[in-house]
Amino acid sequence: MMPLIDSHCHLDFPCFDQDRKAIIEQCQQLGINQFIIPAINRQSWLSLLTLCDRYACCWPALGLHPCFTQQHTDDDVKQLRQILLQHPAIAIGEIGLDFYDKTTDKQAQITRFEQQLAMAEEFALPVILHVRKAHHEVIARLRKYHIHHGIVHAFSSSQQQAEQYIEQGLLLGVGSLISYPNAQRLRQLFQQLPLQHLVLESDAPDMSLFNAPALRNTPLSIYTTCQQLAQLRTETPATIATITSQNVTNLFRLPS
């Protein structure tokens, strides 16, 4: 059975409340044995920590998601630091910059992002990044705050930006986007990049596989993503699973 780790999913979301245990058991039957779960706001931190205490296969990252910047307060940032002092988290996340909406308050996002990068530097923790239409700004700030460990979640940008992240020491998240017919450029990129810089992710309940029913996604989808990436690279699924899972294990210092 292939060892698989889902490097980015939201199993703490309420849509999994009724069958979370069953989904985890189904995943384990396919060899998907560990799940990295990044928070999105202050309200989710304690419940996420409780969930990860209950399920030894789940690992928490704590942070403030850029898409909800208008909801985040200075006190949230202070509380994030306090909770990191008291509770083990494997990363700061999900954090970043999202400039897809041209009306967004970019400076507010940048302020929250920099506050959390400073915390990642202080606590020597990796980051889990959400980036849309802001790669240049994110890379500049990773350099500014000496961040050399983390994952760029659901990477879908250019080869040049991929190489800049890799040079900075970050890993790139490969998810269901490679299953879409219009993602030819992205498939070519993941075909060429060294496997030691890639990790698998589902982003459940979002980012369903192409042609999947219009329902929530689950971490089960990374089994298919692993098969598809193997086919792209003409490597075995076992090789993809082993190396990408080792990349996650090394980054977050998970038990082997």
GROMACS .gro file of C-alpha atoms in nm:
model
  256
    1MET     CA    1   0.000   0.000   0.000
    2MET     CA    2   0.137   0.342  -0.099
    3PRO     CA    3   0.215   0.584   0.186
    4LEU     CA    4   0.027   0.905   0.109
    5ILE     CA    5   0.002   1.233   0.300
    6ASP     CA    6  -0.254   1.501   0.220
    7SER     CA    7  -0.051   1.819   0.268
    8HIS     CA    8  -0.355   2.050   0.262
    9CYS     CA    9  -0.715   1.976   0.355
   10HIS     CA   10  -0.985   2.125   0.575
   11LEU     CA   11  -1.124   1.821   0.755
   12ASP     CA   12  -1.224   2.052   1.039
   13PHE     CA   13  -1.496   2.217   0.827
   14PRO     CA   14  -1.855   2.153   0.941
   15CYS     CA   15  -1.938   1.970   0.616
   16PHE     CA   16  -1.734   1.677   0.751
   17ASP     CA   17  -1.900   1.665   1.094
   18GLN     CA   18  -2.133   1.378   1.006
   19ASP     CA   19  -1.881   1.141   0.846
   20ARG     CA   20  -1.529   1.262   0.930
   21LYS     CA   21  -1.432   0.937   1.102
   22ALA     CA   22  -1.560   0.728   0.811
   23ILE     CA   23  -1.369   0.940   0.557
   24ILE     CA   24  -1.046   0.908   0.753
   25GLU     CA   25  -1.095   0.530   0.769
   26GLN     CA   26  -1.161   0.513   0.393
   27CYS     CA   27  -0.847   0.716   0.331
   28GLN     CA   28  -0.639   0.488   0.550
   29GLN     CA   29  -0.758   0.187   0.350
   30LEU     CA   30  -0.597   0.352   0.044
   31GLY     CA   31  -0.277   0.435   0.232
   32ILE     CA   32  -0.363   0.802   0.295
   33ASN     CA   33  -0.242   0.802   0.653
   34GLN     CA   34  -0.180   1.165   0.753
   35PHE     CA   35  -0.355   1.496   0.698
   36ILE     CA   36  -0.223   1.851   0.733
   37ILE     CA   37  -0.510   2.084   0.830
   38PRO     CA   38  -0.451   2.461   0.809
   39ALA     CA   39  -0.685   2.697   0.993
   40ILE     CA   40  -0.850   2.996   0.827
   41ASN     CA   41  -0.951   3.218   1.120
   42ARG     CA   42  -0.931   3.262   1.495
   43GLN     CA   43  -1.269   3.095   1.549
   44SER     CA   44  -1.136   2.768   1.407
   45TRP     CA   45  -0.817   2.734   1.611
   46LEU     CA   46  -0.939   2.561   1.926
   47SER     CA   47  -1.176   2.325   1.746
   48LEU     CA   48  -0.895   2.233   1.505
   49LEU     CA   49  -0.658   2.161   1.794
   50THR     CA   50  -0.928   1.947   1.957
   51LEU     CA   51  -0.981   1.753   1.634
   52CYS     CA   52  -0.608   1.688   1.600
   53ASP     CA   53  -0.594   1.568   1.961
   54ARG     CA   54  -0.871   1.322   1.878
   55TYR     CA   55  -0.718   1.195   1.553
   56ALA     CA   56  -0.345   1.124   1.577
   57CYS     CA   57  -0.325   1.125   1.196
   58CYS     CA   58  -0.426   1.494   1.176
   59TRP     CA   59  -0.180   1.780   1.220
   60PRO     CA   60  -0.276   2.146   1.280
   61ALA     CA   61  -0.143   2.464   1.124
   62LEU     CA   62  -0.268   2.791   1.272
   63GLY     CA   63  -0.312   3.119   1.091
   64LEU     CA   64  -0.536   3.385   0.937
   65HIS     CA   65  -0.644   3.331   0.576
   66PRO     CA   66  -0.599   3.633   0.345
   67CYS     CA   67  -0.947   3.602   0.192
   68PHE     CA   68  -1.098   3.692   0.529
   69THR     CA   69  -0.865   3.982   0.609
   70GLN     CA   70  -1.151   4.224   0.676
   71GLN     CA   71  -1.268   3.997   0.959
   72HIS     CA   72  -0.924   3.963   1.120
   73THR     CA   73  -0.826   4.204   1.398
   74ASP     CA   74  -0.507   4.309   1.573
   75ASP     CA   75  -0.627   4.108   1.871
   76ASP     CA   76  -0.650   3.797   1.650
   77VAL     CA   77  -0.281   3.838   1.569
   78LYS     CA   78  -0.195   3.873   1.939
   79GLN     CA   79  -0.404   3.566   2.020
   80LEU     CA   80  -0.229   3.368   1.747
   81ARG     CA   81   0.104   3.432   1.914
   82GLN     CA   82  -0.038   3.334   2.253
   83ILE     CA   83  -0.189   3.011   2.125
   84LEU     CA   84   0.138   2.918   1.955
   85LEU     CA   85   0.313   2.958   2.289
   86GLN     CA   86   0.068   2.717   2.451
   87HIS     CA   87  -0.017   2.460   2.182
   88PRO     CA   88   0.194   2.264   1.935
   89ALA     CA   89   0.131   2.354   1.573
   90ILE     CA   90   0.338   2.225   1.283
   91ALA     CA   91   0.312   2.544   1.074
   92ILE     CA   92   0.172   2.894   1.036
   93GLY     CA   93  -0.111   2.871   0.786
   94GLU     CA   94  -0.312   2.919   0.590
   95ILE     CA   95  -0.163   3.261   0.524
   96GLY     CA   96  -0.066   3.463   0.218
   97LEU     CA   97  -0.192   3.722  -0.029
   98ASP     CA   98  -0.493   3.701  -0.261
   99PHE     CA   99  -0.519   3.989  -0.508
  100TYR     CA  100  -0.763   3.814  -0.743
  101ASP     CA  101  -1.038   4.058  -0.643
  102LYS     CA  102  -0.914   4.395  -0.767
  103THR     CA  103  -1.119   4.578  -0.502
  104THR     CA  104  -0.943   4.403  -0.214
  105ASP     CA  105  -0.753   4.607   0.045
  106LYS     CA  106  -0.403   4.498  -0.055
  107GLN     CA  107  -0.227   4.686   0.223
  108ALA     CA  108  -0.444   4.526   0.491
  109GLN     CA  109  -0.359   4.182   0.352
  110ILE     CA  110   0.010   4.266   0.338
  111THR     CA  111   0.007   4.386   0.699
  112ARG     CA  112  -0.154   4.064   0.828
  113PHE     CA  113   0.075   3.853   0.610
  114GLU     CA  114   0.389   4.023   0.737
  115GLN     CA  115   0.273   3.993   1.099
  116GLN     CA  116   0.236   3.619   1.053
  117LEU     CA  117   0.564   3.580   0.865
  118ALA     CA  118   0.735   3.749   1.158
  119MET     CA  119   0.575   3.487   1.384
  120ALA     CA  120   0.690   3.205   1.159
  121GLU     CA  121   1.042   3.345   1.184
  122GLU     CA  122   1.013   3.385   1.563
  123PHE     CA  123   0.882   3.032   1.623
  124ALA     CA  124   1.095   2.872   1.348
  125LEU     CA  125   0.785   2.725   1.186
  126PRO     CA  126   0.717   2.652   0.818
  127VAL     CA  127   0.440   2.841   0.639
  128ILE     CA  128   0.144   2.716   0.435
  129LEU     CA  129   0.077   2.976   0.168
  130HIS     CA  130  -0.234   3.077  -0.025
  131VAL     CA  131  -0.128   3.295  -0.320
  132ARG     CA  132  -0.334   3.434  -0.608
  133LYS     CA  133  -0.222   3.714  -0.840
  134ALA     CA  134   0.044   3.810  -0.584
  135HIS     CA  135   0.345   3.582  -0.633
  136HIS     CA  136   0.595   3.866  -0.675
  137GLU     CA  137   0.477   4.031  -0.353
  138VAL     CA  138   0.483   3.702  -0.161
  139ILE     CA  139   0.830   3.600  -0.277
  140ALA     CA  140   0.969   3.942  -0.181
  141ARG     CA  141   0.832   3.905   0.171
  142LEU     CA  142   0.954   3.548   0.212
  143ARG     CA  143   1.301   3.686   0.144
  144LYS     CA  144   1.250   3.981   0.378
  145TYR     CA  145   1.150   3.756   0.669
  146HIS     CA  146   1.403   3.481   0.593
  147ILE     CA  147   1.136   3.215   0.536
  148HIS     CA  148   1.296   2.905   0.384
  149HIS     CA  149   1.047   2.632   0.474
  150GLY     CA  150   0.686   2.588   0.367
  151ILE     CA  151   0.438   2.495   0.097
  152VAL     CA  152   0.284   2.706  -0.178
  153HIS     CA  153  -0.063   2.552  -0.170
  154ALA     CA  154  -0.228   2.465  -0.505
  155PHE     CA  155   0.053   2.611  -0.711
  156SER     CA  156  -0.061   2.711  -1.061
  157SER     CA  157   0.175   2.986  -1.175
  158SER     CA  158   0.476   3.005  -1.408
  159GLN     CA  159   0.797   2.806  -1.423
  160GLN     CA  160   0.993   3.119  -1.331
  161GLN     CA  161   0.791   3.167  -1.013
  162ALA     CA  162   0.809   2.796  -0.934
  163GLU     CA  163   1.187   2.817  -0.952
  164GLN     CA  164   1.191   3.126  -0.729
  165TYR     CA  165   0.990   2.947  -0.461
  166ILE     CA  166   1.211   2.639  -0.489
  167GLU     CA  167   1.524   2.855  -0.463
  168GLN     CA  168   1.374   3.002  -0.145
  169GLY     CA  169   1.336   2.648  -0.007
  170LEU     CA  170   0.961   2.601  -0.045
  171LEU     CA  171   0.762   2.305  -0.177
  172LEU     CA  172   0.482   2.328  -0.435
  173GLY     CA  173   0.138   2.175  -0.379
  174VAL     CA  174   0.002   1.951  -0.656
  175GLY     CA  175  -0.373   1.895  -0.650
  176SER     CA  176  -0.674   1.828  -0.865
  177LEU     CA  177  -0.592   2.113  -1.106
  178ILE     CA  178  -0.376   1.872  -1.307
  179SER     CA  179  -0.690   1.672  -1.388
  180TYR     CA  180  -0.844   1.960  -1.586
  181PRO     CA  181  -0.808   1.959  -1.969
  182ASN     CA  182  -0.714   2.330  -1.980
  183ALA     CA  183  -0.422   2.281  -1.738
  184GLN     CA  184  -0.174   2.165  -2.001
  185ARG     CA  185   0.091   2.423  -1.908
  186LEU     CA  186   0.067   2.326  -1.540
  187ARG     CA  187   0.094   1.956  -1.623
  188GLN     CA  188   0.406   2.024  -1.828
  189LEU     CA  189   0.556   2.214  -1.536
  190PHE     CA  190   0.490   1.936  -1.284
  191GLN     CA  191   0.624   1.687  -1.537
  192GLN     CA  192   0.960   1.867  -1.538
  193LEU     CA  193   1.016   1.989  -1.181
  194PRO     CA  194   1.222   1.766  -0.950
  195LEU     CA  195   0.994   1.548  -0.739
  196GLN     CA  196   1.174   1.644  -0.417
  197HIS     CA  197   1.008   1.988  -0.447
  198LEU     CA  198   0.648   1.862  -0.480
  199VAL     CA  199   0.376   1.752  -0.237
  200LEU     CA  200   0.024   1.619  -0.293
  201GLU     CA  201  -0.288   1.792  -0.166
  202SER     CA  202  -0.666   1.771  -0.192
  203ASP     CA  203  -0.776   2.111  -0.054
  204ALA     CA  204  -1.092   1.927   0.055
  205PRO     CA  205  -1.377   2.018   0.058
  206ASP     CA  206  -1.278   2.245  -0.235
  207MET     CA  207  -1.099   2.178  -0.566
  208SER     CA  208  -1.274   1.861  -0.680
  209LEU     CA  209  -1.125   1.647  -0.954
  210PHE     CA  210  -1.234   1.715  -1.312
  211ASN     CA  211  -1.564   1.543  -1.391
  212ALA     CA  212  -1.623   1.467  -1.022
  213PRO     CA  213  -1.981   1.513  -0.903
  214ALA     CA  214  -2.063   1.868  -0.791
  215LEU     CA  215  -2.026   1.767  -0.428
  216ARG     CA  216  -1.758   1.833  -0.168
  217ASN     CA  217  -1.410   1.705  -0.237
  218THR     CA  218  -1.246   1.471   0.017
  219PRO     CA  219  -0.883   1.372   0.083
  220LEU     CA  220  -0.955   1.050  -0.108
  221SER     CA  221  -0.888   1.252  -0.424
  222ILE     CA  222  -0.511   1.258  -0.369
  223TYR     CA  223  -0.503   0.888  -0.456
  224THR     CA  224  -0.618   0.985  -0.807
  225THR     CA  225  -0.386   1.287  -0.816
  226CYS     CA  226  -0.095   1.058  -0.731
  227GLN     CA  227  -0.187   0.826  -1.020
  228GLN     CA  228  -0.221   1.119  -1.261
  229LEU     CA  229   0.112   1.273  -1.160
  230ALA     CA  230   0.280   0.933  -1.200
  231GLN     CA  231   0.139   0.901  -1.550
  232LEU     CA  232   0.257   1.252  -1.638
  233ARG     CA  233   0.609   1.183  -1.520
  234THR     CA  234   0.625   0.819  -1.641
  235GLU     CA  235   0.708   0.711  -1.286
  236THR     CA  236   0.533   0.462  -1.062
  237PRO     CA  237   0.259   0.580  -0.825
  238ALA     CA  238   0.462   0.422  -0.544
  239THR     CA  239   0.757   0.648  -0.626
  240ILE     CA  240   0.536   0.958  -0.634
  241ALA     CA  241   0.370   0.862  -0.306
  242THR     CA  242   0.693   0.777  -0.126
  243ILE     CA  243   0.889   1.088  -0.225
  244THR     CA  244   0.607   1.344  -0.187
  245SER     CA  245   0.514   1.198   0.152
  246GLN     CA  246   0.876   1.208   0.264
  247ASN     CA  247   0.889   1.573   0.157
  248VAL     CA  248   0.594   1.650   0.387
  249THR     CA  249   0.740   1.443   0.671
  250ASN     CA  250   1.073   1.623   0.649
  251LEU     CA  251   0.919   1.970   0.625
  252PHE     CA  252   0.689   1.936   0.925
  253ARG     CA  253   0.914   1.696   1.120
  254LEU     CA  254   0.640   1.436   1.142
  255PRO     CA  255   0.713   1.097   1.296
  256SER     CA  256   0.823   0.851   1.027
   0.00000   0.00000   0.00000
